[in-house]
Every structure is written in structure tokens, then in C-alpha cells.
Amino acid sequence: MIEIVQSENPVLRKIAKDVAVSLITKPKIKKIIADMIFALDSQNDGVAIAAPQIGVSLRIFVVSGRIFDEDFIRGKGSTEADLYQKARQPDLVFINPVLKKISKDRKLMAEGCLSVRPIYGKVRRATRATVEAYDQNGNKFSKEGSGLLAHIFQHETDHLDGILFTDKAKEMYESFDEINSIKDKNVS
Ligand code: ZN
């Protein structure tokens, strides 16, 4: 069991440190990434996770391959059994990510956070964003995202800078309902 730390934990307020590129493929970093994926998979509504959320103050985030599953997005076929029976798209690993291009066009989208349970709210974020990062093999790459993925990029890079979505959110509310899909809100 990997613990997902909650908002009172000071690690979530630290500026996370870059990973030395020469260490990316070493066992220590591989283990951290594996732990992040394990923690993310343990939450059936989770779409992404940043390293500080498992108590590690390093600049790494992972986006779940689930977000490329149309059924998951629409809220159909999103039971745990469905999720694991399906061929999953690979999870995307971003190490030392930098937001490069951010659209001026912004949109309010509902979101939540694995570290701020059970609060939800709406955050205005850019509708398109490009991230430059290293992957888990130490190769530099660039990924453009729009809509949900763009919002995730911004939520995750905020985590690496000690910012929580509740610092920016409007119309916040608590909900203890079981959430099986990201149709209404994305949780990362
Ligand atoms: Zn979060």
C-alpha cells in the first residue's frame, strides 16, 4: 500500500526538486515511478498523480492511460473490473516537466485532487498546453494536450510548485459519493 498524502502534509507545499537526468533510469527513480503508478491505480477516479502526493519532493508526474479510454471518460464501463480487463494505453511519465506553451483561451472545468479529499471545485485553466519533459528512459520529449489533458498538465505542474487546486478553485463543495468516472470531474 502506498499512502497518498493529504493536504495538511507540508510536502505538498514544497517546491519539488529536479531529478538529475543521469539518475532517471536508476532503481531509486524507477521505484518512485512504480509507486506513483500503484497509488494512482488504487484510486478508481484518478487520472494523474505527482510525486509529492506520495511524499516525494521531486519533479515527476504520471498521467494515467485511462484518460485515453473513451468509455472511462464518458463514465461507461468504468468499474474496476472493466478497467483492468481492457487493454490499457500506457501511462505517460513526465520528469522535470516544463509548461512551454499555454493558450490564452481558458475554460472552467470541474476537478478534484487525490490529496484534497473530498473537495471538488471549478478551476479556470488554459484549454491547450504543451509540456517538455524527460520520459522514464531519460529521453526528452514534448507533448501537447488540449481539454482534459491540458488541465491535468496545469494541475500537476502546480503540485510540483507547492500549489493545490483549492488555492484557485471556485464553487467548492464536499462530496463523499463514490466516483467511478471523470465525466463530471477529473481527480489528479
Ligand atoms: Zn492533485
PDB file of C-alpha atoms and ligand atoms in Angstrom:
ATOM      1  CA  MET A   1       0.000   0.000   0.000  1.00  0.00           C
ATOM      2  CA  ILE A   2       1.380   3.376  -0.988  1.00  0.00           C
ATOM      3  CA  GLU A   3      -0.071   6.254   1.002  1.00  0.00           C
ATOM      4  CA  ILE A   4      -1.400   9.280  -0.867  1.00  0.00           C
ATOM      5  CA  VAL A   5      -0.617  12.214   1.411  1.00  0.00           C
ATOM      6  CA  GLN A   6      -3.381  14.690   2.236  1.00  0.00           C
ATOM      7  CA  SER A   7      -3.410  18.476   2.141  1.00  0.00           C
ATOM      8  CA  GLU A   8      -2.191  19.055   5.698  1.00  0.00           C
ATOM      9  CA  ASN A   9       1.134  17.380   4.808  1.00  0.00           C
ATOM     10  CA  PRO A  10       3.839  20.052   4.287  1.00  0.00           C
ATOM     11  CA  VAL A  11       5.476  18.074   1.445  1.00  0.00           C
ATOM     12  CA  LEU A  12       2.599  19.257  -0.774  1.00  0.00           C
ATOM     13  CA  ARG A  13       3.642  22.886  -0.175  1.00  0.00           C
ATOM     14  CA  LYS A  14       7.318  22.465  -1.055  1.00  0.00           C
ATOM     15  CA  ILE A  15       8.841  23.372  -4.410  1.00  0.00           C
ATOM     16  CA  ALA A  16       9.872  19.935  -5.685  1.00  0.00           C
ATOM     17  CA  LYS A  17      13.435  19.421  -6.919  1.00  0.00           C
ATOM     18  CA  ASP A  18      14.516  18.436 -10.414  1.00  0.00           C
ATOM     19  CA  VAL A  19      15.662  14.854 -10.955  1.00  0.00           C
ATOM     20  CA  ALA A  20      19.296  14.619 -12.096  1.00  0.00           C
ATOM     21  CA  VAL A  21      18.984  13.328 -15.675  1.00  0.00           C
ATOM     22  CA  SER A  22      21.738  10.737 -15.061  1.00  0.00           C
ATOM     23  CA  LEU A  23      19.605   9.221 -12.279  1.00  0.00           C
ATOM     24  CA  ILE A  24      16.361   8.851 -14.263  1.00  0.00           C
ATOM     25  CA  THR A  25      16.961   5.214 -15.229  1.00  0.00           C
ATOM     26  CA  LYS A  26      18.404   4.207 -11.838  1.00  0.00           C
ATOM     27  CA  PRO A  27      16.448   1.897  -9.492  1.00  0.00           C
ATOM     28  CA  LYS A  28      15.573   4.635  -6.994  1.00  0.00           C
ATOM     29  CA  ILE A  29      13.670   6.730  -9.550  1.00  0.00           C
ATOM     30  CA  LYS A  30      12.147   3.627 -11.201  1.00  0.00           C
ATOM     31  CA  LYS A  31      10.789   2.602  -7.799  1.00  0.00           C
ATOM     32  CA  ILE A  32       9.303   6.059  -7.195  1.00  0.00           C
ATOM     33  CA  ILE A  33       7.551   5.955 -10.600  1.00  0.00           C
ATOM     34  CA  ALA A  34       6.271   2.417  -9.936  1.00  0.00           C
ATOM     35  CA  ASP A  35       4.954   3.533  -6.534  1.00  0.00           C
ATOM     36  CA  MET A  36       3.213   6.526  -8.127  1.00  0.00           C
ATOM     37  CA  ILE A  37       1.505   4.293 -10.706  1.00  0.00           C
ATOM     38  CA  PHE A  38       0.484   1.850  -7.969  1.00  0.00           C
ATOM     39  CA  ALA A  39      -1.013   4.657  -5.884  1.00  0.00           C
ATOM     40  CA  LEU A  40      -2.811   6.119  -8.922  1.00  0.00           C
ATOM     41  CA  ASP A  41      -4.263   2.739  -9.907  1.00  0.00           C
ATOM     42  CA  SER A  42      -5.573   2.275  -6.354  1.00  0.00           C
ATOM     43  CA  GLN A  43      -7.977   5.198  -6.942  1.00  0.00           C
ATOM     44  CA  ASN A  44     -10.660   4.366  -9.484  1.00  0.00           C
ATOM     45  CA  ASP A  45     -11.317   8.005 -10.285  1.00  0.00           C
ATOM     46  CA  GLY A  46      -7.677   9.109 -10.527  1.00  0.00           C
ATOM     47  CA  VAL A  47      -6.342  10.449 -13.814  1.00  0.00           C
ATOM     48  CA  ALA A  48      -2.855  11.634 -12.777  1.00  0.00           C
ATOM     49  CA  ILE A  49      -0.509  11.907  -9.801  1.00  0.00           C
ATOM     50  CA  ALA A  50       2.538  13.979  -8.870  1.00  0.00           C
ATOM     51  CA  ALA A  51       5.466  12.644  -6.805  1.00  0.00           C
ATOM     52  CA  PRO A  52       4.814  14.940  -3.800  1.00  0.00           C
ATOM     53  CA  GLN A  53       1.435  13.197  -3.467  1.00  0.00           C
ATOM     54  CA  ILE A  54       3.269  10.067  -2.323  1.00  0.00           C
ATOM     55  CA  GLY A  55       5.581  12.160  -0.136  1.00  0.00           C
ATOM     56  CA  VAL A  56       8.473  12.500  -2.626  1.00  0.00           C
ATOM     57  CA  SER A  57       9.541  16.074  -3.350  1.00  0.00           C
ATOM     58  CA  LEU A  58      10.794  15.513  -6.889  1.00  0.00           C
ATOM     59  CA  ARG A  59       9.564  16.949 -10.205  1.00  0.00           C
ATOM     60  CA  ILE A  60       7.754  13.916 -11.624  1.00  0.00           C
ATOM     61  CA  PHE A  61       4.131  13.358 -12.603  1.00  0.00           C
ATOM     62  CA  VAL A  62       2.298  10.474 -14.255  1.00  0.00           C
ATOM     63  CA  VAL A  63      -0.862  10.710 -16.383  1.00  0.00           C
ATOM     64  CA  SER A  64      -2.957   7.534 -16.396  1.00  0.00           C
ATOM     65  CA  GLY A  65      -3.514   5.797 -19.722  1.00  0.00           C
ATOM     66  CA  ARG A  66      -7.171   5.619 -18.613  1.00  0.00           C
ATOM     67  CA  ILE A  67      -7.760   9.126 -19.896  1.00  0.00           C
ATOM     68  CA  PHE A  68      -7.431   7.817 -23.455  1.00  0.00           C
ATOM     69  CA  ASP A  69     -10.250   5.319 -22.810  1.00  0.00           C
ATOM     70  CA  GLU A  70     -13.432   6.860 -24.232  1.00  0.00           C
ATOM     71  CA  ASP A  71     -15.646   4.673 -22.050  1.00  0.00           C
ATOM     72  CA  PHE A  72     -13.851   5.819 -18.929  1.00  0.00           C
ATOM     73  CA  ILE A  73     -14.202   9.439 -19.957  1.00  0.00           C
ATOM     74  CA  ARG A  74     -17.909   9.049 -20.664  1.00  0.00           C
ATOM     75  CA  GLY A  75     -18.477   7.177 -17.438  1.00  0.00           C
ATOM     76  CA  LYS A  76     -19.371   3.869 -19.044  1.00  0.00           C
ATOM     77  CA  GLY A  77     -17.544   0.637 -18.371  1.00  0.00           C
ATOM     78  CA  SER A  78     -15.546   2.240 -15.625  1.00  0.00           C
ATOM     79  CA  THR A  79     -15.911  -0.399 -12.946  1.00  0.00           C
ATOM     80  CA  GLU A  80     -12.641  -1.710 -11.598  1.00  0.00           C
ATOM     81  CA  ALA A  81     -13.097  -4.996 -13.454  1.00  0.00           C
ATOM     82  CA  ASP A  82     -13.644  -3.175 -16.731  1.00  0.00           C
ATOM     83  CA  LEU A  83     -10.610  -1.014 -16.202  1.00  0.00           C
ATOM     84  CA  TYR A  84      -8.304  -3.950 -15.747  1.00  0.00           C
ATOM     85  CA  GLN A  85      -9.803  -6.246 -18.375  1.00  0.00           C
ATOM     86  CA  LYS A  86      -9.305  -3.706 -21.094  1.00  0.00           C
ATOM     87  CA  ALA A  87      -6.089  -3.268 -22.943  1.00  0.00           C
ATOM     88  CA  ARG A  88      -4.842  -0.065 -21.403  1.00  0.00           C
ATOM     89  CA  GLN A  89      -2.972   2.690 -23.088  1.00  0.00           C
ATOM     90  CA  PRO A  90       0.392   3.168 -21.404  1.00  0.00           C
ATOM     91  CA  ASP A  91       0.674   5.672 -18.580  1.00  0.00           C
ATOM     92  CA  LEU A  92       2.652   8.787 -19.508  1.00  0.00           C
ATOM     93  CA  VAL A  93       5.606   9.711 -17.284  1.00  0.00           C
ATOM     94  CA  PHE A  94       6.840  13.322 -17.145  1.00  0.00           C
ATOM     95  CA  ILE A  95      10.153  14.035 -15.393  1.00  0.00           C
ATOM     96  CA  ASN A  96      11.319  17.654 -14.869  1.00  0.00           C
ATOM     97  CA  PRO A  97       8.264  18.869 -16.817  1.00  0.00           C
ATOM     98  CA  VAL A  98       8.128  22.469 -18.042  1.00  0.00           C
ATOM     99  CA  LEU A  99       4.962  24.087 -19.384  1.00  0.00           C
ATOM    100  CA  LYS A 100       6.087  25.592 -22.670  1.00  0.00           C
ATOM    101  CA  LYS A 101       3.057  26.849 -24.489  1.00  0.00           C
ATOM    102  CA  ILE A 102      -0.166  27.805 -22.785  1.00  0.00           C
ATOM    103  CA  SER A 103      -3.191  29.026 -24.709  1.00  0.00           C
ATOM    104  CA  LYS A 104      -4.769  32.341 -23.835  1.00  0.00           C
ATOM    105  CA  ASP A 105      -8.100  30.591 -24.218  1.00  0.00           C
ATOM    106  CA  ARG A 106      -9.228  29.450 -20.780  1.00  0.00           C
ATOM    107  CA  LYS A 107     -12.082  27.352 -19.526  1.00  0.00           C
ATOM    108  CA  LEU A 108     -13.613  26.499 -16.152  1.00  0.00           C
ATOM    109  CA  MET A 109     -13.524  22.755 -15.565  1.00  0.00           C
ATOM    110  CA  ALA A 110     -14.561  20.730 -12.538  1.00  0.00           C
ATOM    111  CA  GLU A 111     -11.729  18.996 -10.766  1.00  0.00           C
ATOM    112  CA  GLY A 112     -10.705  17.305  -7.581  1.00  0.00           C
ATOM    113  CA  CYS A 113      -7.434  16.141  -6.072  1.00  0.00           C
ATOM    114  CA  LEU A 114      -6.261  12.794  -4.714  1.00  0.00           C
ATOM    115  CA  SER A 115      -4.658  14.829  -1.896  1.00  0.00           C
ATOM    116  CA  VAL A 116      -7.636  17.056  -1.087  1.00  0.00           C
ATOM    117  CA  ARG A 117     -10.402  14.567  -0.459  1.00  0.00           C
ATOM    118  CA  PRO A 118     -13.336  15.017  -0.632  1.00  0.00           C
ATOM    119  CA  ILE A 119     -13.324  18.548  -2.056  1.00  0.00           C
ATOM    120  CA  TYR A 120     -14.276  19.413  -5.630  1.00  0.00           C
ATOM    121  CA  GLY A 121     -14.444  22.721  -7.397  1.00  0.00           C
ATOM    122  CA  LYS A 122     -14.028  24.508 -10.690  1.00  0.00           C
ATOM    123  CA  VAL A 123     -10.712  25.905 -11.894  1.00  0.00           C
ATOM    124  CA  ARG A 124     -10.157  28.184 -14.877  1.00  0.00           C
ATOM    125  CA  ARG A 125      -7.210  26.857 -16.859  1.00  0.00           C
ATOM    126  CA  ALA A 126      -5.755  27.128 -20.350  1.00  0.00           C
ATOM    127  CA  THR A 127      -7.518  24.849 -22.830  1.00  0.00           C
ATOM    128  CA  ARG A 128      -4.258  23.938 -24.598  1.00  0.00           C
ATOM    129  CA  ALA A 129      -0.796  23.428 -23.141  1.00  0.00           C
ATOM    130  CA  THR A 130       2.496  21.866 -24.183  1.00  0.00           C
ATOM    131  CA  VAL A 131       4.854  20.195 -21.738  1.00  0.00           C
ATOM    132  CA  GLU A 132       8.522  19.431 -22.308  1.00  0.00           C
ATOM    133  CA  ALA A 133       9.892  16.687 -20.076  1.00  0.00           C
ATOM    134  CA  TYR A 134      12.034  13.579 -19.869  1.00  0.00           C
ATOM    135  CA  ASP A 135      10.391  10.167 -20.078  1.00  0.00           C
ATOM    136  CA  GLN A 136      11.280   7.207 -17.837  1.00  0.00           C
ATOM    137  CA  ASN A 137      14.074   6.214 -20.250  1.00  0.00           C
ATOM    138  CA  GLY A 138      15.731   9.599 -19.943  1.00  0.00           C
ATOM    139  CA  ASN A 139      14.643  10.824 -23.370  1.00  0.00           C
ATOM    140  CA  LYS A 140      13.445  14.380 -23.787  1.00  0.00           C
ATOM    141  CA  PHE A 141      10.032  14.774 -25.401  1.00  0.00           C
ATOM    142  CA  SER A 142       7.290  17.284 -25.910  1.00  0.00           C
ATOM    143  CA  LYS A 143       3.566  16.598 -25.558  1.00  0.00           C
ATOM    144  CA  GLU A 144       0.708  18.860 -26.486  1.00  0.00           C
ATOM    145  CA  GLY A 145      -2.591  18.497 -24.695  1.00  0.00           C
ATOM    146  CA  SER A 146      -5.994  20.044 -25.068  1.00  0.00           C
ATOM    147  CA  GLY A 147      -9.107  19.920 -22.917  1.00  0.00           C
ATOM    148  CA  LEU A 148      -8.775  17.418 -20.072  1.00  0.00           C
ATOM    149  CA  LEU A 149      -5.091  16.712 -20.731  1.00  0.00           C
ATOM    150  CA  ALA A 150      -4.226  20.432 -20.741  1.00  0.00           C
ATOM    151  CA  HIS A 151      -5.993  20.869 -17.391  1.00  0.00           C
ATOM    152  CA  ILE A 152      -4.132  17.867 -15.985  1.00  0.00           C
ATOM    153  CA  PHE A 153      -0.767  19.310 -17.111  1.00  0.00           C
ATOM    154  CA  GLN A 154      -1.521  22.513 -15.203  1.00  0.00           C
ATOM    155  CA  HIS A 155      -2.869  20.762 -12.067  1.00  0.00           C
ATOM    156  CA  GLU A 156       0.248  18.540 -11.944  1.00  0.00           C
ATOM    157  CA  THR A 157       2.846  21.258 -12.544  1.00  0.00           C
ATOM    158  CA  ASP A 158       1.089  23.247  -9.799  1.00  0.00           C
ATOM    159  CA  HIS A 159       1.676  20.283  -7.452  1.00  0.00           C
ATOM    160  CA  LEU A 160       5.414  20.464  -8.219  1.00  0.00           C
ATOM    161  CA  ASP A 161       5.352  24.137  -7.220  1.00  0.00           C
ATOM    162  CA  GLY A 162       3.506  23.534  -3.948  1.00  0.00           C
ATOM    163  CA  ILE A 163       0.153  24.765  -5.251  1.00  0.00           C
ATOM    164  CA  LEU A 164      -3.122  22.930  -4.619  1.00  0.00           C
ATOM    165  CA  PHE A 165      -6.212  23.320  -6.793  1.00  0.00           C
ATOM    166  CA  THR A 166      -8.135  24.615  -3.784  1.00  0.00           C
ATOM    167  CA  ASP A 167      -5.875  27.712  -3.904  1.00  0.00           C
ATOM    168  CA  LYS A 168      -7.546  28.588  -7.227  1.00  0.00           C
ATOM    169  CA  ALA A 169     -10.915  26.831  -7.279  1.00  0.00           C
ATOM    170  CA  LYS A 170     -14.376  28.353  -7.284  1.00  0.00           C
ATOM    171  CA  GLU A 171     -17.684  26.819  -6.281  1.00  0.00           C
ATOM    172  CA  MET A 172     -16.014  24.327  -3.955  1.00  0.00           C
ATOM    173  CA  TYR A 173     -18.058  21.631  -2.289  1.00  0.00           C
ATOM    174  CA  GLU A 174     -17.602  18.339  -0.457  1.00  0.00           C
ATOM    175  CA  SER A 175     -18.853  15.062  -1.820  1.00  0.00           C
ATOM    176  CA  PHE A 176     -18.483  11.618  -0.363  1.00  0.00           C
ATOM    177  CA  ASP A 177     -20.231   9.895  -3.268  1.00  0.00           C
ATOM    178  CA  GLU A 178     -18.390   7.072  -4.894  1.00  0.00           C
ATOM    179  CA  ILE A 179     -16.940   8.478  -8.087  1.00  0.00           C
ATOM    180  CA  ASN A 180     -16.409   5.997 -10.870  1.00  0.00           C
ATOM    181  CA  SER A 181     -15.789   8.236 -13.776  1.00  0.00           C
ATOM    182  CA  ILE A 182     -14.319  11.536 -14.717  1.00  0.00           C
ATOM    183  CA  LYS A 183     -17.426  12.542 -16.661  1.00  0.00           C
ATOM    184  CA  ASP A 184     -18.188  15.321 -14.199  1.00  0.00           C
ATOM    185  CA  LYS A 185     -14.826  15.993 -12.575  1.00  0.00           C
ATOM    186  CA  ASN A 186     -11.252  14.927 -13.018  1.00  0.00           C
ATOM    187  CA  VAL A 187      -9.255  13.939  -9.957  1.00  0.00           C
ATOM    188  CA  SER A 188      -5.464  14.137 -10.015  1.00  0.00           C
TER     189      SER A 188
HETATM  190 ZN    ZN B   1      -3.922  16.956  -7.186  1.00  0.00          ZN
END
